[in-house]
CSV table of C-alpha atoms in Angstrom, one decimal:
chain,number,residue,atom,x,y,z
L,223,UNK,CA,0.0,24.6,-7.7
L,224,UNK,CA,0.9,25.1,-11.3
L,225,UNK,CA,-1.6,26.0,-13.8
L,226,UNK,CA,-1.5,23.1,-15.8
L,227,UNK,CA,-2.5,21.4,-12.6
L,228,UNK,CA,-5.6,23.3,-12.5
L,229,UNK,CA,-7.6,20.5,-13.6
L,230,UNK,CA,-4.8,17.3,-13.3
L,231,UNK,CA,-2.6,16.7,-11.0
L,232,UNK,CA,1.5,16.7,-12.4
L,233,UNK,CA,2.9,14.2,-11.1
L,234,UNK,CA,6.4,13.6,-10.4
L,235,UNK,CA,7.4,9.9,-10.3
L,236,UNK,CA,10.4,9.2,-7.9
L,237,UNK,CA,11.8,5.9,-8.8
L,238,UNK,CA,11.5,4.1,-12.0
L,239,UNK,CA,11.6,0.1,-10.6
L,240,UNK,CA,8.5,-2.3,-11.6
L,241,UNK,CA,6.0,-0.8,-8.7
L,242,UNK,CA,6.3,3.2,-10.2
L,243,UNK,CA,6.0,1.5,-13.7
L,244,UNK,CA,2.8,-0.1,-13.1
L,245,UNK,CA,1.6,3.5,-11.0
L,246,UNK,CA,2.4,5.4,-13.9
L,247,UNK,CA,0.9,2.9,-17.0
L,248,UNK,CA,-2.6,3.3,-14.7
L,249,UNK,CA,-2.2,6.9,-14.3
L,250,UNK,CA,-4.2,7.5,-18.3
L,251,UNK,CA,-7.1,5.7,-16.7
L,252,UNK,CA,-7.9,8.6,-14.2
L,253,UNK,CA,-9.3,11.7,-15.0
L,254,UNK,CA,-7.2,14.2,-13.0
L,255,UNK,CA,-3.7,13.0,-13.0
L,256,UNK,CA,-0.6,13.3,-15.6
L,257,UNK,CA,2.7,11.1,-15.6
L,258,UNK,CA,4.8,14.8,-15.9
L,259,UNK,CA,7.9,13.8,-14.7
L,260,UNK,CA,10.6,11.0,-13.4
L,261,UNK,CA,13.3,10.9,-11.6
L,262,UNK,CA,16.1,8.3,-11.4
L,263,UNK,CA,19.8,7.4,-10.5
L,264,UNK,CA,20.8,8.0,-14.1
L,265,UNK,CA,19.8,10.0,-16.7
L,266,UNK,CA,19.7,7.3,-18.9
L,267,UNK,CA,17.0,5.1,-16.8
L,268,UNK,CA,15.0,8.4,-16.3
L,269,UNK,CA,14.9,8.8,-20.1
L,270,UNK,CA,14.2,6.0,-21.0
L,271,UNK,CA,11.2,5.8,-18.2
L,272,UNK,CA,10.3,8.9,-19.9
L,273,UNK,CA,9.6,7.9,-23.5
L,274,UNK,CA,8.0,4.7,-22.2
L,275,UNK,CA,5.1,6.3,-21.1
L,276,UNK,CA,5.3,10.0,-23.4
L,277,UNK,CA,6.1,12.2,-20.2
L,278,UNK,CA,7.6,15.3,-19.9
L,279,UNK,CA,11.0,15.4,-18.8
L,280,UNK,CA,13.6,13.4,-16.6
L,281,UNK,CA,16.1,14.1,-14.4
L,282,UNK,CA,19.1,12.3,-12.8
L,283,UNK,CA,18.6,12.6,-9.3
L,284,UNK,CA,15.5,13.5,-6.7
L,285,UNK,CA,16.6,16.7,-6.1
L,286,UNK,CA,16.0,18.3,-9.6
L,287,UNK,CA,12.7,16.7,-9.9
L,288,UNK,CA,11.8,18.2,-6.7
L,289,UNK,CA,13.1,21.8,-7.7
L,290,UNK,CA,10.6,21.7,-11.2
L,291,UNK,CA,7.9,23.8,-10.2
L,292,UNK,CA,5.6,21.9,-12.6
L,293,UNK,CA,5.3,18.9,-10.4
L,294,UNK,CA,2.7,19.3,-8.1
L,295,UNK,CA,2.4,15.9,-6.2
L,296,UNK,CA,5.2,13.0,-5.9
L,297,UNK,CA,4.6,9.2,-6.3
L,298,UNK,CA,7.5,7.4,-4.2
L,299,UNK,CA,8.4,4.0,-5.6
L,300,UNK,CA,11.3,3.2,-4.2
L,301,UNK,CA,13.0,0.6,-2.0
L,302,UNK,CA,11.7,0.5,1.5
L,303,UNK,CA,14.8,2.1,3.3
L,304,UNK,CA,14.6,5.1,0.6
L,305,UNK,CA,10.9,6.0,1.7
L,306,UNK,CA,11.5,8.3,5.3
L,307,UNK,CA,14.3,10.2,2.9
L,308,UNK,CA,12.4,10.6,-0.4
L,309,UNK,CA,9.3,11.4,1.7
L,310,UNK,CA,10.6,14.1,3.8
L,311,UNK,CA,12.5,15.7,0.9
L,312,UNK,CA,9.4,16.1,-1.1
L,313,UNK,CA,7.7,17.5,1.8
L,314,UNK,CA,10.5,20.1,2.5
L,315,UNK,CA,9.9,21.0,-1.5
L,316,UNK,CA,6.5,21.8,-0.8
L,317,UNK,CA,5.1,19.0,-2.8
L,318,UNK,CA,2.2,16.5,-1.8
L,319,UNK,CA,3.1,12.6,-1.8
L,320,UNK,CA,1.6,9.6,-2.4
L,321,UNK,CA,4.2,7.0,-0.9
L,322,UNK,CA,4.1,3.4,-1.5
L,323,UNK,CA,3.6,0.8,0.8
L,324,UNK,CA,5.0,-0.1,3.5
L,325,UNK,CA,5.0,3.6,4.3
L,326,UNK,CA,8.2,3.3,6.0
L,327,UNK,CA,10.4,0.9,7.8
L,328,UNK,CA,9.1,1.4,11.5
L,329,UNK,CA,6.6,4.0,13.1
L,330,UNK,CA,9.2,6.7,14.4
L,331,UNK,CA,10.4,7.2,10.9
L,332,UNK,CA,6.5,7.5,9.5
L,333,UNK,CA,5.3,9.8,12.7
L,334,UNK,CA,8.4,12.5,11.6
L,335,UNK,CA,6.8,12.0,8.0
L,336,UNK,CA,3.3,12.9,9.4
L,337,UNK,CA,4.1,15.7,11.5
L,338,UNK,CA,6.3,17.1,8.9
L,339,UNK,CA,3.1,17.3,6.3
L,340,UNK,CA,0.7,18.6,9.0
L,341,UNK,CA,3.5,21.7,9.6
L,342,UNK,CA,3.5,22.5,5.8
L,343,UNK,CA,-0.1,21.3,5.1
L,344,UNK,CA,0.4,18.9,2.4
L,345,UNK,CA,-1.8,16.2,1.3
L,346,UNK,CA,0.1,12.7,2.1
L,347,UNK,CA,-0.9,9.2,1.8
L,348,UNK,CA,0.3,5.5,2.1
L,349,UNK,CA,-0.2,3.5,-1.4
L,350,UNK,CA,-2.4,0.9,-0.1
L,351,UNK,CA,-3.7,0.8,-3.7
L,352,UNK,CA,-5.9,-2.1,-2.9
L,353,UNK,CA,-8.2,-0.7,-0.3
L,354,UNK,CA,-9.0,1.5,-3.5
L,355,UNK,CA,-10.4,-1.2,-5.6
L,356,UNK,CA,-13.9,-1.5,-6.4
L,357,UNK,CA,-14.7,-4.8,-4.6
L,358,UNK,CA,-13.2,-3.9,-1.7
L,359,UNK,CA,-15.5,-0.6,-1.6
L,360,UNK,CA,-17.9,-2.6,-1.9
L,361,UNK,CA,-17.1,-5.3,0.7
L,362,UNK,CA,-17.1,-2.3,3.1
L,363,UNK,CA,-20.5,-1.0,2.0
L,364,UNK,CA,-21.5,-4.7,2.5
L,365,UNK,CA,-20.4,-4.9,6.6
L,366,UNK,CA,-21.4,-1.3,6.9
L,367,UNK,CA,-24.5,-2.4,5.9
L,368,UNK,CA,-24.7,-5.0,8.2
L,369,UNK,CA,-25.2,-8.0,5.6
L,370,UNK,CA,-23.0,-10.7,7.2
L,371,UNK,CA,-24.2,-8.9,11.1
L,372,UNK,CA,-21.5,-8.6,13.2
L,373,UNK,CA,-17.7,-9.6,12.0
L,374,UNK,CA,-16.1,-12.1,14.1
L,375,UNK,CA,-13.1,-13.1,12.2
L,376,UNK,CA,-10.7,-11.8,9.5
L,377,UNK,CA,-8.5,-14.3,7.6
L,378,UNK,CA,-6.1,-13.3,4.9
L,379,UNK,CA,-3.1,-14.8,3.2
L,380,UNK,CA,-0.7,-13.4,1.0
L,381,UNK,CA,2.3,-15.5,-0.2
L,382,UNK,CA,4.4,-16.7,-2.8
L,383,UNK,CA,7.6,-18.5,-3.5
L,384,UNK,CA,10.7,-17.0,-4.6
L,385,UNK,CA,13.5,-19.0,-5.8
L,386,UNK,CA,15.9,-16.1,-7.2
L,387,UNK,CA,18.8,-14.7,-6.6
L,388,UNK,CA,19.5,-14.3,-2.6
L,389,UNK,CA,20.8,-10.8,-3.1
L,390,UNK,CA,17.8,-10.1,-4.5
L,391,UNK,CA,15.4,-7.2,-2.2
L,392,UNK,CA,13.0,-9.7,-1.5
L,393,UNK,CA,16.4,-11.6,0.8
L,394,UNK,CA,18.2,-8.6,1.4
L,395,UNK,CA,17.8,-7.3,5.2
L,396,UNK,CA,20.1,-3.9,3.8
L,397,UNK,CA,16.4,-3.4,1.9
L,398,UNK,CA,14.0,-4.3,3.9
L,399,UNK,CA,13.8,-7.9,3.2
L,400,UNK,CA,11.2,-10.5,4.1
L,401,UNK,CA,7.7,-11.6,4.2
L,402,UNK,CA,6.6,-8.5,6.6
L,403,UNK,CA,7.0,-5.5,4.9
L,404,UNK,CA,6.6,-6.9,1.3
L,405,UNK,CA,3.6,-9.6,1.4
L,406,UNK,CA,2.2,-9.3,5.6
L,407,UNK,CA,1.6,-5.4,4.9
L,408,UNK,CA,-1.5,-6.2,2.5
L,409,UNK,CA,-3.1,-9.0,4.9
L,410,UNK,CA,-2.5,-6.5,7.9
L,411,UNK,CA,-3.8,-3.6,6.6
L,412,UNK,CA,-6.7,-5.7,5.2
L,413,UNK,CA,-7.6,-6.6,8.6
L,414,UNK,CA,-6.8,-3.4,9.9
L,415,UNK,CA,-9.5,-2.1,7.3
L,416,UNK,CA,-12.8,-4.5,8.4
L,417,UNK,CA,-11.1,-4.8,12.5
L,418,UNK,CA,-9.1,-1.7,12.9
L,419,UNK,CA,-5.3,-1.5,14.2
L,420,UNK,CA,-5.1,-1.8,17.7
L,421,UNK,CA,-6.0,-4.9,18.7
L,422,UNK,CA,-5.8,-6.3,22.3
L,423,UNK,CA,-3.2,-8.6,22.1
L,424,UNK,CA,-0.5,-9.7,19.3
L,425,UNK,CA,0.6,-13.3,18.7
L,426,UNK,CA,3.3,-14.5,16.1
L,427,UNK,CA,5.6,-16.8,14.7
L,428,UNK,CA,8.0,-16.5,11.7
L,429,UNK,CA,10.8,-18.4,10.4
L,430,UNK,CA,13.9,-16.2,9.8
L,431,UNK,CA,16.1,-17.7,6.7
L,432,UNK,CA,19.7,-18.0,5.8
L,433,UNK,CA,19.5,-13.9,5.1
L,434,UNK,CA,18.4,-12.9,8.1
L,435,UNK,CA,15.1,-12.0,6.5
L,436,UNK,CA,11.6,-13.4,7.7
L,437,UNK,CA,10.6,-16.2,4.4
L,438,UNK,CA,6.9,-16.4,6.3
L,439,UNK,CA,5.0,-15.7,9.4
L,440,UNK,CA,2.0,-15.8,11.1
L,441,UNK,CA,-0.4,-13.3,13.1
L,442,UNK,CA,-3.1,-13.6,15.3
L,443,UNK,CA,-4.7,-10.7,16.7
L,444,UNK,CA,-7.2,-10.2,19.4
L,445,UNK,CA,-9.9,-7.5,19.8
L,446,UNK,CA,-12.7,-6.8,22.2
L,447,UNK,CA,-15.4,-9.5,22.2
L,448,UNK,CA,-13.5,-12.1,21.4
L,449,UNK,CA,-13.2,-10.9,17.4
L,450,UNK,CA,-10.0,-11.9,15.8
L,451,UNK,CA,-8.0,-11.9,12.8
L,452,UNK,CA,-5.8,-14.6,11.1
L,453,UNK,CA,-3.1,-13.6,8.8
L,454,UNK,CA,-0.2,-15.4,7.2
L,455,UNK,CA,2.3,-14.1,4.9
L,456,UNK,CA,5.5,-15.7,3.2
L,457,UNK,CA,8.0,-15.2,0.2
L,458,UNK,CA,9.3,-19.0,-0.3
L,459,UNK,CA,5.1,-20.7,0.0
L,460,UNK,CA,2.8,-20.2,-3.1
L,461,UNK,CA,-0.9,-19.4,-0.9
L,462,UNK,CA,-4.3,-19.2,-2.7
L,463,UNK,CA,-4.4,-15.0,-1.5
L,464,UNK,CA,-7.9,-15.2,-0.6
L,465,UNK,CA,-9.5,-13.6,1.9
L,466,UNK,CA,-12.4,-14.2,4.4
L,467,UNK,CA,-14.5,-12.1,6.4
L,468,UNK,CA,-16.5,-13.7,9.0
L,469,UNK,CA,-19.5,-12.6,10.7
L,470,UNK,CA,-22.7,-14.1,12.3
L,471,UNK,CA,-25.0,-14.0,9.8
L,472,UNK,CA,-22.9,-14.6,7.2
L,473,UNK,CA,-19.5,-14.7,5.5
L,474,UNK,CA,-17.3,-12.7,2.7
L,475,UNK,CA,-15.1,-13.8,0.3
L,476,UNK,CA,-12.5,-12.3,-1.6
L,477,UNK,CA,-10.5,-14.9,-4.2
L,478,UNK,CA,-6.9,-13.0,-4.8
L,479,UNK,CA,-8.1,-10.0,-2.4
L,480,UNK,CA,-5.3,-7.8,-3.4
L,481,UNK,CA,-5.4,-7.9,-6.9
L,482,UNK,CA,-9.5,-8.2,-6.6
L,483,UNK,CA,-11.7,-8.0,-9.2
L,484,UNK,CA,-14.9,-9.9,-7.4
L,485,UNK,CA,-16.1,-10.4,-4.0
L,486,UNK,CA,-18.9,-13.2,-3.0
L,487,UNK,CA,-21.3,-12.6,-0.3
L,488,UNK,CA,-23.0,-15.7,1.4
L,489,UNK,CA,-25.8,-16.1,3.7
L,490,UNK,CA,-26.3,-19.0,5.7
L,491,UNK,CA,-24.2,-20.9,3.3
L,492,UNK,CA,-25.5,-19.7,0.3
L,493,UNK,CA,-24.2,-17.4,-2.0
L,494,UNK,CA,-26.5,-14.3,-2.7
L,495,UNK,CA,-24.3,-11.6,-4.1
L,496,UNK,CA,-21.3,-11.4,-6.4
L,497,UNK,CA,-19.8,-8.1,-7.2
L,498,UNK,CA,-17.5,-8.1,-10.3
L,499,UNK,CA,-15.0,-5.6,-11.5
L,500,UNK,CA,-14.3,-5.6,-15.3
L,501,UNK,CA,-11.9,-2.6,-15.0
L,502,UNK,CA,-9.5,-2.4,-17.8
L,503,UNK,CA,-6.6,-0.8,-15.6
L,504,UNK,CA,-4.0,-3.1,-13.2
L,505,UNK,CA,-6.2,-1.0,-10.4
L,506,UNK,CA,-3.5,1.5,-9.4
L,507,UNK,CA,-5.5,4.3,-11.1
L,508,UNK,CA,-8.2,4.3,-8.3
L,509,UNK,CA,-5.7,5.2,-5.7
L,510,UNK,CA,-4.2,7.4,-7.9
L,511,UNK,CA,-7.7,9.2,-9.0
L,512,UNK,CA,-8.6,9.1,-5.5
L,513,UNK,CA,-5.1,11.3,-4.2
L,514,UNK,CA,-5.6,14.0,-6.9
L,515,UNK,CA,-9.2,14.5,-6.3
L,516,UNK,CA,-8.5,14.8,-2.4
L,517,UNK,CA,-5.0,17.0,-3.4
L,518,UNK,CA,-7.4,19.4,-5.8
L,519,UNK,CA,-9.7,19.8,-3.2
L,520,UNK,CA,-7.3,21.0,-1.1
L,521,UNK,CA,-7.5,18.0,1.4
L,522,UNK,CA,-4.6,16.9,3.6
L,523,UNK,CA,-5.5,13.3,3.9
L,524,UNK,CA,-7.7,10.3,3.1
L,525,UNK,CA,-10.3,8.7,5.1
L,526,UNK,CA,-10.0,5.7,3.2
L,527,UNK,CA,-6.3,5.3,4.2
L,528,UNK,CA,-5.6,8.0,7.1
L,529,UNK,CA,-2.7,8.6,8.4
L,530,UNK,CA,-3.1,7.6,11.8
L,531,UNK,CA,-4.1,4.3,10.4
L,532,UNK,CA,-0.6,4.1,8.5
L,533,UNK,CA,0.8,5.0,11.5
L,534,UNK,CA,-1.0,2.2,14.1
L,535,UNK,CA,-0.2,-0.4,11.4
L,536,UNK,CA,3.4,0.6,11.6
L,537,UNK,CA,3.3,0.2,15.4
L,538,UNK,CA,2.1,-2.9,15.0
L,539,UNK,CA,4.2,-4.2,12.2
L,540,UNK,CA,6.8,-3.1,14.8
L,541,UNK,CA,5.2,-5.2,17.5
L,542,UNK,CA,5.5,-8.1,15.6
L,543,UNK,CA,9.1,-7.6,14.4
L,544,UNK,CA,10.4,-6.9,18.3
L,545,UNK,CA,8.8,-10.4,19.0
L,546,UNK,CA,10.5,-11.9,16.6
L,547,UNK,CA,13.7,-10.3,17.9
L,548,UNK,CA,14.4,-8.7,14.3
L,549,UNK,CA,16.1,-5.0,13.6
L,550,UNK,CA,16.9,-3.9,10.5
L,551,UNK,CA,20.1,-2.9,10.0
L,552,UNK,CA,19.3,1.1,9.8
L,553,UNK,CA,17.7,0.5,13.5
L,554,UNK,CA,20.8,-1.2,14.9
């Protein structure tokens, strides 16, 4: 690790679409990490990426990013499909990563990630930036400490209706397209979170559009004792995006759960907490502060997001899609 890392993480930012631009305008609000460097298809967008946010240098391609010696840790922000390449590559560069979600497009591709950083012992990470937030720490402290007694259901919703241009990533199968991987990834890992990832049994239903993408679904998943969790995602429905947590002495809620700034606790119908969050960042900085503390420290991996987590959602994210009958095209 550089010297100028001693104290802050460098980071090199590979990617310069709307997800590494709101990573990056969070990253002042941590206290060990600096937007060093960017990388991009042109030299032109990685410049311009550059003097947006007063960084260091940019470069035209992945590679020369990877090669400066002053980056010690990698955000990925790019397409889905990109993520298993831009991943690996970093790794093979010595460099830690922090990748965005979904981690990759199945499991196979995410378990060569994870082996490959166990062989060279560097710190990666899935950007599940909400299971950073501070109402969702505190919605765990909450079940841990037993206020709502034991958790019997998980709802979640995340949706909203796009009307754009079908070529557009959110349509295109090419990218990854559909409800699953770019909405169903934060109500799965939410339940994955309070219920874990391996459920008993998997139940779904989706509506495959005119791209051959998935425009919604929906989830149900069974675990021991008859706990369960409801999920529904979509990219052509507007939901509410709350969140529910269900348990028998009380209930959870979380209004806009993966942007969350508050979380309500009832009891027996009554509410009797109300945690609020007046952070002035988007909320990116957490996950952000949270990989260069565990990076500095010389840790391989979170247990707030572990890897073999990332990898059981990706199983069953794969699950769901092989019920569905749908392969993208880089599986065919």
């Amino acid at each position: 690790m550089s010297q100028a890392s001693e104290r802050k993480i460098n980071w090199g930012i590979i990617g310069t679409g709307g997800i590494s631009n709101k990573f990056v305008g969070d990253l002042p609000f941590t206290n060990n990490g600096v937007a060093y460097a960017a990388s991009s298809r042109s030299q032109e967008s990685a410049d311009e990426f550059v003097r947006k946010y007063n960084m260091t240098v940019g470069y035209d391609s992945y590679e020369k990013l990877l090669q400066d010696e002053q980056v010690d840790a990698i955000y990925v922000g790019t397409p889905h499909p990109l993520h298993k390449q831009n991943v690996l590559d970093a790794l093979h560069a010595g460099k830690h990563v922090l990748c965005e979600k979904p981690f990759m497009m199945n499991a196979g591709e995410l378990e060569e990630a994870i082996q490959l950083a166990r062989e060279n012992k560097l710190f990666l990470m899935e950007g599940m930036w909400t299971r950073f937030l501070p109402p969702l720490r505190q919605v765990r402290e909450w079940i841990q400490d037993g206020k709502i007694g034991e958790v019997r259901l998980v709802k979640a919703d995340f949706g909203f209706r796009f009307d754009g241009d079908p070529d557009h990533r959110l349509l295109n199968k090419e990218l990854g397209g559909g409800a699953l991987l770019d909405t169903g990834i934060y109500p799965v890992s939410f339940a994955s979170m309070v219920l874990g990832a391996k459920p008993n049994n998997i139940h779904s239903t989706s509506y495959i559009g005119q791209t051959g993408v998935d425009e919604q679904f929906s989830i149900l998943l069974d675990y021991e004792g008859g706990r369960a969790a409801s999920l529904n995602g979509a990219v052509n429905i507007l939901f509410p995006n709350e969140a529910y947590i269900h348990g028998t002495e009380g209930y959870i809620r979380i209004p806009q759960f993966l942007f969350s700034r508050e979380a309500y606790l009832y009891i027996n119908g009554e509410e009797v907490e109300h945690f609020t969050d007046d952070r002035e960042s988007e909320g990116y900085a957490f996950e952000a502060e949270e990989a260069g503390r565990l990076i500095l420290e010389g840790e391989l991996e979170s247990d707030i997001m572990p890897l073999e987590e990332s990898l059981s959602i990706m199983r069953l994210l794969d699950e769901v899609r092989s019920q569905w009958g749908l392969k993208y095209p880089s599986e065919q």
